[in-house]
PDB file of C-alpha atoms in Angstrom:
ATOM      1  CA  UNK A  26      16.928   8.795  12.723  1.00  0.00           C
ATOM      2  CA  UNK A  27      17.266   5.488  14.774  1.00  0.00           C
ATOM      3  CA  UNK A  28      13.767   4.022  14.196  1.00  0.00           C
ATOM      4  CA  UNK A  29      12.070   0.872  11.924  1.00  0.00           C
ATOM      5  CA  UNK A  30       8.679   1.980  12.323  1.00  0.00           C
ATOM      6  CA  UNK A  31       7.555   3.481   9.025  1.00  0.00           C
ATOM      7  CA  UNK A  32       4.634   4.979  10.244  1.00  0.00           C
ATOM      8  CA  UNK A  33       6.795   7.228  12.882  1.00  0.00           C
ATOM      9  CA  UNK A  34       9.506   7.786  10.178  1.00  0.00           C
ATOM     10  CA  UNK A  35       6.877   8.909   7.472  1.00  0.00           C
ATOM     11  CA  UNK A  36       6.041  11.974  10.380  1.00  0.00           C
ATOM     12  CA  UNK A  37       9.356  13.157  10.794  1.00  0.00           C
ATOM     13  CA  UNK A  38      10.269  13.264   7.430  1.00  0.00           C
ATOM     14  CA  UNK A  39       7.102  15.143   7.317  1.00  0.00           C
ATOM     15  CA  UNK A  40       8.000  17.828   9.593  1.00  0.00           C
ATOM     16  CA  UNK A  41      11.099  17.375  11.504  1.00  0.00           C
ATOM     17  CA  UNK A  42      13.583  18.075   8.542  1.00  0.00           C
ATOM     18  CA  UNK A  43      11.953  20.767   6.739  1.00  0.00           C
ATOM     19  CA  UNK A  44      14.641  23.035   6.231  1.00  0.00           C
ATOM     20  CA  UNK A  45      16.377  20.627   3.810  1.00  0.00           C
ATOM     21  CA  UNK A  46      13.304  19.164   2.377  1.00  0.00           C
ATOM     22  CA  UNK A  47      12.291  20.464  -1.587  1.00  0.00           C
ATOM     23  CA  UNK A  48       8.904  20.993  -0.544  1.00  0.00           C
ATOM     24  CA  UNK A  49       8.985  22.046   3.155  1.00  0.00           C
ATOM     25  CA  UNK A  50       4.931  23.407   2.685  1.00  0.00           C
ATOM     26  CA  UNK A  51       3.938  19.516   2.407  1.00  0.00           C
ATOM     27  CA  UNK A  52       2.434  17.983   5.163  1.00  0.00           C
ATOM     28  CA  UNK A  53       1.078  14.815   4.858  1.00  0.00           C
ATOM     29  CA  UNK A  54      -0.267  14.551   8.488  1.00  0.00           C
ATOM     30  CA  UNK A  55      -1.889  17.997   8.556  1.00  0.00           C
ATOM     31  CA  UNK A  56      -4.267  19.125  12.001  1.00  0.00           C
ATOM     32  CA  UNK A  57      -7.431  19.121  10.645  1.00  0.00           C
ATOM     33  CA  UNK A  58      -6.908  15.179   9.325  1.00  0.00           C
ATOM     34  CA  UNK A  59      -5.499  13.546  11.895  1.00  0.00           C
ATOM     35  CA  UNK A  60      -8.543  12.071  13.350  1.00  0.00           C
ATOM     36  CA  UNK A  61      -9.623  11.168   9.709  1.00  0.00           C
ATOM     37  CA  UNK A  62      -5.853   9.826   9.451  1.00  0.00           C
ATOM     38  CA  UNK A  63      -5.566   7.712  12.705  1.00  0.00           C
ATOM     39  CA  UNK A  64      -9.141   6.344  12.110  1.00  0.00           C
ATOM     40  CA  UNK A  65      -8.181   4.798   8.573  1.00  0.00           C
ATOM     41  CA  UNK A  66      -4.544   4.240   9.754  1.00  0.00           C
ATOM     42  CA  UNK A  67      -5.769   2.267  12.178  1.00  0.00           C
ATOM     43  CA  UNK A  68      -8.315  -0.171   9.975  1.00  0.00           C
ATOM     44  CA  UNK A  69      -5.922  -0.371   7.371  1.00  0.00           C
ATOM     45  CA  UNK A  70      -2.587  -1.201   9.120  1.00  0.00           C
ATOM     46  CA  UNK A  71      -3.795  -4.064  10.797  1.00  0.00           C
ATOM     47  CA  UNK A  72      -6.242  -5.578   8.215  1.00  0.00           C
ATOM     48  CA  UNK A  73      -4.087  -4.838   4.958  1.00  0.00           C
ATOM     49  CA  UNK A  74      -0.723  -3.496   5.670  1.00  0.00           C
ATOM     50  CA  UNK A  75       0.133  -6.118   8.212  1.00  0.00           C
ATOM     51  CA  UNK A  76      -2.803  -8.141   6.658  1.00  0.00           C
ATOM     52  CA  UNK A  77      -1.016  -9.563   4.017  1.00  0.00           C
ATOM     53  CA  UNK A  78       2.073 -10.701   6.597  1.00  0.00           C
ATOM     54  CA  UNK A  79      -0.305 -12.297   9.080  1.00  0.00           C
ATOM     55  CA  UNK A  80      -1.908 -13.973   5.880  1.00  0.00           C
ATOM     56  CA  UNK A  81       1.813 -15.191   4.495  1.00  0.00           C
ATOM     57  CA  UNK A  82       2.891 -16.316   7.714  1.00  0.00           C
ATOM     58  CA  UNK A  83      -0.067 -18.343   8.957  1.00  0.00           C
ATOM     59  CA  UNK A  84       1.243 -21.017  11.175  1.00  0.00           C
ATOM     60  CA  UNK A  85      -2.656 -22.557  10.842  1.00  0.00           C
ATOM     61  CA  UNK A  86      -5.762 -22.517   8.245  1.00  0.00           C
ATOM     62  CA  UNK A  87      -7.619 -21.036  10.913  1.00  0.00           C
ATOM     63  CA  UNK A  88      -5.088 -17.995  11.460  1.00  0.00           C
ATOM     64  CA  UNK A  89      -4.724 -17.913   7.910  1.00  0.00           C
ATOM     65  CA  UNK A  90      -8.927 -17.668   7.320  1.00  0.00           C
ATOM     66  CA  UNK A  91      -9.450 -15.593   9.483  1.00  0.00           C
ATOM     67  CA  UNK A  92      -6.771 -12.870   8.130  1.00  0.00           C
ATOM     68  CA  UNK A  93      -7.304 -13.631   4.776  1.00  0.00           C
ATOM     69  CA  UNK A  94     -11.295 -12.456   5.768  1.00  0.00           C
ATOM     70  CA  UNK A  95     -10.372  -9.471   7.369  1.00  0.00           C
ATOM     71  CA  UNK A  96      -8.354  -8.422   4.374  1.00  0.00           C
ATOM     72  CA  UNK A  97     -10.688  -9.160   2.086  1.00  0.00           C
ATOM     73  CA  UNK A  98     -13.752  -7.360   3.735  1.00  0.00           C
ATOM     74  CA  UNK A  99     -10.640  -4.128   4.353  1.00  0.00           C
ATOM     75  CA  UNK A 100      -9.850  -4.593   0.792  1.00  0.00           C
ATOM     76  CA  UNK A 101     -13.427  -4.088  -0.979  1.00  0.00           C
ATOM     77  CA  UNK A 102     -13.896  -1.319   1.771  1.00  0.00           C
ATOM     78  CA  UNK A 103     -10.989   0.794   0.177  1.00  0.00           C
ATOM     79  CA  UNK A 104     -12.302   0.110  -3.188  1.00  0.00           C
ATOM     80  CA  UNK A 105     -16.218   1.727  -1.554  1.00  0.00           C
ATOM     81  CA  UNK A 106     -14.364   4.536  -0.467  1.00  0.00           C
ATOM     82  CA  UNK A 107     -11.947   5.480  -2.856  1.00  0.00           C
ATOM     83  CA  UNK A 108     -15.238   5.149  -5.603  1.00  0.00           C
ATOM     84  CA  UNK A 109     -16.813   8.406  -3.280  1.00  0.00           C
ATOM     85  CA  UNK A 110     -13.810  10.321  -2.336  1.00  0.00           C
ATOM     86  CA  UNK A 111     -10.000  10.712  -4.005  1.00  0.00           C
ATOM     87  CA  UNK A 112      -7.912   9.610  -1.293  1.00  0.00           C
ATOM     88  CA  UNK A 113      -8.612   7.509   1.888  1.00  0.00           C
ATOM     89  CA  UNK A 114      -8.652  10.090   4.434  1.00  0.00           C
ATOM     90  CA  UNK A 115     -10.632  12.326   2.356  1.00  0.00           C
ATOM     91  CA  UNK A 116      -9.899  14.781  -0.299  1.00  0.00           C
ATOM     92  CA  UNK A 117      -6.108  15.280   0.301  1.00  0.00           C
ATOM     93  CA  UNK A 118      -3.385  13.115  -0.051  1.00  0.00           C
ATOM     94  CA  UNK A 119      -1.816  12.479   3.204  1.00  0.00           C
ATOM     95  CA  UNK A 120       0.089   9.652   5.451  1.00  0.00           C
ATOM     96  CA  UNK A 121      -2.536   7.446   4.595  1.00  0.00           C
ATOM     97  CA  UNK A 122      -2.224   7.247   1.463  1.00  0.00           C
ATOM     98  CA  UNK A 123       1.700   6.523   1.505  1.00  0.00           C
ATOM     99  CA  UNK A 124       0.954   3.958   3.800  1.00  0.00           C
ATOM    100  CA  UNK A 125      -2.031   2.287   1.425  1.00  0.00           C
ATOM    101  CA  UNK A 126      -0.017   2.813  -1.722  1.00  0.00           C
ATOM    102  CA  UNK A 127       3.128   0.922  -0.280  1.00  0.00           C
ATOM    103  CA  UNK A 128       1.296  -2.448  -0.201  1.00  0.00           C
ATOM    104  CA  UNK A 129      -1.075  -1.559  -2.717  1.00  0.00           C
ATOM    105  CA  UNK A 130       2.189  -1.634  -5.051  1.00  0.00           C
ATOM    106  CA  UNK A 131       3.333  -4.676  -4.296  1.00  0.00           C
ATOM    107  CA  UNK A 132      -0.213  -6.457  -3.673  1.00  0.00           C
ATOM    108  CA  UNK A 133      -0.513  -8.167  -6.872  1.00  0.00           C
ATOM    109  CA  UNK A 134       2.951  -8.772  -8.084  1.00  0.00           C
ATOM    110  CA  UNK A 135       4.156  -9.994  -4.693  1.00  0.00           C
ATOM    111  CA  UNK A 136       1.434 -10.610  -1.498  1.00  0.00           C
ATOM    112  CA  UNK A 137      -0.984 -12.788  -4.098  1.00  0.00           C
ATOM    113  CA  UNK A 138       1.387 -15.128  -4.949  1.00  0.00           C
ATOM    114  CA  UNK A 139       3.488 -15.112  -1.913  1.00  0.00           C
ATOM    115  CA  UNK A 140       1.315 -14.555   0.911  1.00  0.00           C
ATOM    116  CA  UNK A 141      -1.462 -16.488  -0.782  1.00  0.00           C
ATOM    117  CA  UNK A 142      -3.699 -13.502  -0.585  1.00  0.00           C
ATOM    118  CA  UNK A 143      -5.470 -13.741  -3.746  1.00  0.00           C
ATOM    119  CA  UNK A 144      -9.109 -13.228  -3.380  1.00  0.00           C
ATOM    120  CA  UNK A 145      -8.695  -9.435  -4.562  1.00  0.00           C
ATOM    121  CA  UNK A 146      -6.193  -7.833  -6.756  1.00  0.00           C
ATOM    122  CA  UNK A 147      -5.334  -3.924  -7.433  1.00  0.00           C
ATOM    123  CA  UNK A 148      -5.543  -5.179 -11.030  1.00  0.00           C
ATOM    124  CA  UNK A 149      -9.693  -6.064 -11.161  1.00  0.00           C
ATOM    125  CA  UNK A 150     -10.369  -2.959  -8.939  1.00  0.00           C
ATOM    126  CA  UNK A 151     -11.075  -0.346 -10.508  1.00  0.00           C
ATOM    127  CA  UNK A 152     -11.623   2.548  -8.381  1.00  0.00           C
ATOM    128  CA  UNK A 153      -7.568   0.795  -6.354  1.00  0.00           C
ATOM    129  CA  UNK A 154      -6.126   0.607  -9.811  1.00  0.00           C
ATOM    130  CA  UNK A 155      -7.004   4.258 -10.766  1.00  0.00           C
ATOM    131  CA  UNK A 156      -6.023   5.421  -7.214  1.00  0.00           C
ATOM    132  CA  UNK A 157      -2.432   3.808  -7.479  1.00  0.00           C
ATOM    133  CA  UNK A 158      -2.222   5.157 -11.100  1.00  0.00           C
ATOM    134  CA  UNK A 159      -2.376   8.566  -9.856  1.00  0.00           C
ATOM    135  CA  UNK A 160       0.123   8.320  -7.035  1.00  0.00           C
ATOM    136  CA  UNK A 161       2.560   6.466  -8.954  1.00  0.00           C
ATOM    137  CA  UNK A 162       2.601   9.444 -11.129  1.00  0.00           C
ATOM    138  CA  UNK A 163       2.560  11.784  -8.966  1.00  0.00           C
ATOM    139  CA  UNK A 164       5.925  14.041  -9.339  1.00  0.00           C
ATOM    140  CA  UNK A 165       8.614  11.916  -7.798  1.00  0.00           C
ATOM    141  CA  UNK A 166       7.279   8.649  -6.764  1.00  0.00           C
ATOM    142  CA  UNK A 167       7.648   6.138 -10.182  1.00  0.00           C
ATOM    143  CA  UNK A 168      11.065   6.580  -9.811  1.00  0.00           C
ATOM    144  CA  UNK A 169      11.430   5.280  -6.165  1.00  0.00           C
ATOM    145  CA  UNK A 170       9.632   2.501  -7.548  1.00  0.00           C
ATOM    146  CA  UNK A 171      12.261  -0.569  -8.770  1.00  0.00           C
ATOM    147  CA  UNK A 172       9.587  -3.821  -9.051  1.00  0.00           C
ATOM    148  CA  UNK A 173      12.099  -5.869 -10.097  1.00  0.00           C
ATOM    149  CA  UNK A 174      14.016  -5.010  -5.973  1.00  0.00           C
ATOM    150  CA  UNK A 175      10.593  -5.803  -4.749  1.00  0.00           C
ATOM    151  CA  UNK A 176      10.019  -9.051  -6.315  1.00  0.00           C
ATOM    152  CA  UNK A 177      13.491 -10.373  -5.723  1.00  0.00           C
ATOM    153  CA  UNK A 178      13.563  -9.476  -2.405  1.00  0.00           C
ATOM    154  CA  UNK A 179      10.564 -11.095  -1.342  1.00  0.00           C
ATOM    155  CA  UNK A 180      10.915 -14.195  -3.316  1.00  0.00           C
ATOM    156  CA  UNK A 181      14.221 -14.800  -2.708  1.00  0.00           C
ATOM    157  CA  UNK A 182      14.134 -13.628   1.539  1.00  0.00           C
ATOM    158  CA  UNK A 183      12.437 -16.505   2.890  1.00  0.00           C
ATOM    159  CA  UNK A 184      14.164 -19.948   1.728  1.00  0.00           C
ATOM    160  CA  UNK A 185      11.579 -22.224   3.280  1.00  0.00           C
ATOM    161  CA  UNK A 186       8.893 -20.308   1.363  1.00  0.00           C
ATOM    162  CA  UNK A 187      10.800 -20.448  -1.959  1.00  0.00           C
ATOM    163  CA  UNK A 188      13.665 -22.768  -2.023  1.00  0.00           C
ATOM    164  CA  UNK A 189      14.897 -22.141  -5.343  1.00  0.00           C
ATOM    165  CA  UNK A 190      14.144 -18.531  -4.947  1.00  0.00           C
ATOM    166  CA  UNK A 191      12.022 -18.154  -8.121  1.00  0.00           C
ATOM    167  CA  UNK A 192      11.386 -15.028  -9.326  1.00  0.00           C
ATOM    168  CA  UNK A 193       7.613 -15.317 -11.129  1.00  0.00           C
ATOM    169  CA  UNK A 194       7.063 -12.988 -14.133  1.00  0.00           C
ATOM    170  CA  UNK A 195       4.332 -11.549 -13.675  1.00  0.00           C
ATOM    171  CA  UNK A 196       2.836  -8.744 -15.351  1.00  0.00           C
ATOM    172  CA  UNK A 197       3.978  -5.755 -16.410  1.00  0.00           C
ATOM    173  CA  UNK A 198       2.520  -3.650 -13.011  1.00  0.00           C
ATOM    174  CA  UNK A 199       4.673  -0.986 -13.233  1.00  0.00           C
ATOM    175  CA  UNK A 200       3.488  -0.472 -16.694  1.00  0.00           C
ATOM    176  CA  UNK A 201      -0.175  -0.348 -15.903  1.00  0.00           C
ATOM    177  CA  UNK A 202      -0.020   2.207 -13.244  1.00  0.00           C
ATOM    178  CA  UNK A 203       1.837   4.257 -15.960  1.00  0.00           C
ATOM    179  CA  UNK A 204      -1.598   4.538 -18.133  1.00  0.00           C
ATOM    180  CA  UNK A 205      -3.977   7.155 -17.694  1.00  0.00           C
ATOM    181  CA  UNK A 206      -5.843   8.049 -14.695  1.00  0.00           C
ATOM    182  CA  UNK A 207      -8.999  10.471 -14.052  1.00  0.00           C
ATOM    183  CA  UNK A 208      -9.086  11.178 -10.402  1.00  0.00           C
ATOM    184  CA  UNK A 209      -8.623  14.517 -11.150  1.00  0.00           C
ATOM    185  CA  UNK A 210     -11.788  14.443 -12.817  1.00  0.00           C
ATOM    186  CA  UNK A 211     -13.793  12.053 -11.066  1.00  0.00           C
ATOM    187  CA  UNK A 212     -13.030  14.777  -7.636  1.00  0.00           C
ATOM    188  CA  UNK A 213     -12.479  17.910  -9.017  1.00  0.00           C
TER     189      UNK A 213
END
């Protein structure tokens, strides 16, 4: 694969190398979603995935507002839908919900600080913090998961952000999507 776009790469590993993947049946982009998939794709990618860059890299408070807005209307929209349905595209996880999760992760250790995007967290949402929880434990993906990567690579990547590339504590993220969840019960 010679590509940087996640969003195409996510597809192909979805389908194109099936005959070494461990589940092969999983498709995360299936044909009866993909309208449901594109439409929330579409919201979501430019309000909150690339949200939170056009928020960090604001070259004026006006840029800046008017991101910051946008991802805080997208972000209390996700938090409305995911309290009526289990996943963002509907009732199966799929592309979507990699794509959500990804930033979702490092939303409050990383892009509230960093980007200055801190009129929401995944933390005081509850309907977020219980979606996360159950992808994060979902067979598999805690241990692709290395916060401590995350954080240094983000504080320490951009020396005119951070001079002294310091690493803030934070909390113990990783820990809290470990607790329970009940999505499983909330959408049986």
């Amino acid at each position: 694969i010679v590509n940087n776009e996640s969003s195409e790469i996510i597809r192909m590993l979805s389908s194109e190398f099936n005959e070494f993947a461990k589940n092969p049946d999983l498709d995360v982009y299936p044909e009866n979603m993909k309208e449901s998939i594109d439409s929330v794709n579409e919201w979501i990618y430019s309000t909150i995935n690339n949200g939170v860059y056009r928020c960090g890299f604001a070259k004026s408070q006006e840029a800046y507002t008017q991101a910051i807005t946008e991802l805080t209307e997208s972000f209390d929209r996700v938090e409305s839908i995911l309290g009526k349905q289990r996943f963002i595209a509907g009732d199966t996880f799929t592309e979507a919900d990699i794509r959500l999760f990804v930033t979702l992760l490092r939303f409050d250790e990383v892009y509230v600080v960093y980007f200055k995007t801190n009129t929401r967290s995944v933390l005081t949402s509850p309907n977020i913090l219980n979606y996360c929880r159950e992808i994060f434990q979902m067979d598999g993906v805690a241990g692709t998961v290395d916060m401590e990567q995350i954080k240094t690579h983000y504080y320490a990547s951009h020396p005119y952000m951070n001079m002294y590339s310091i690493i803030p504590q934070g909390r113990d993220f990783v820990g809290l999507l470990s607790e329970p969840h009940n999505r499983g019960e909330l959408f049986p």
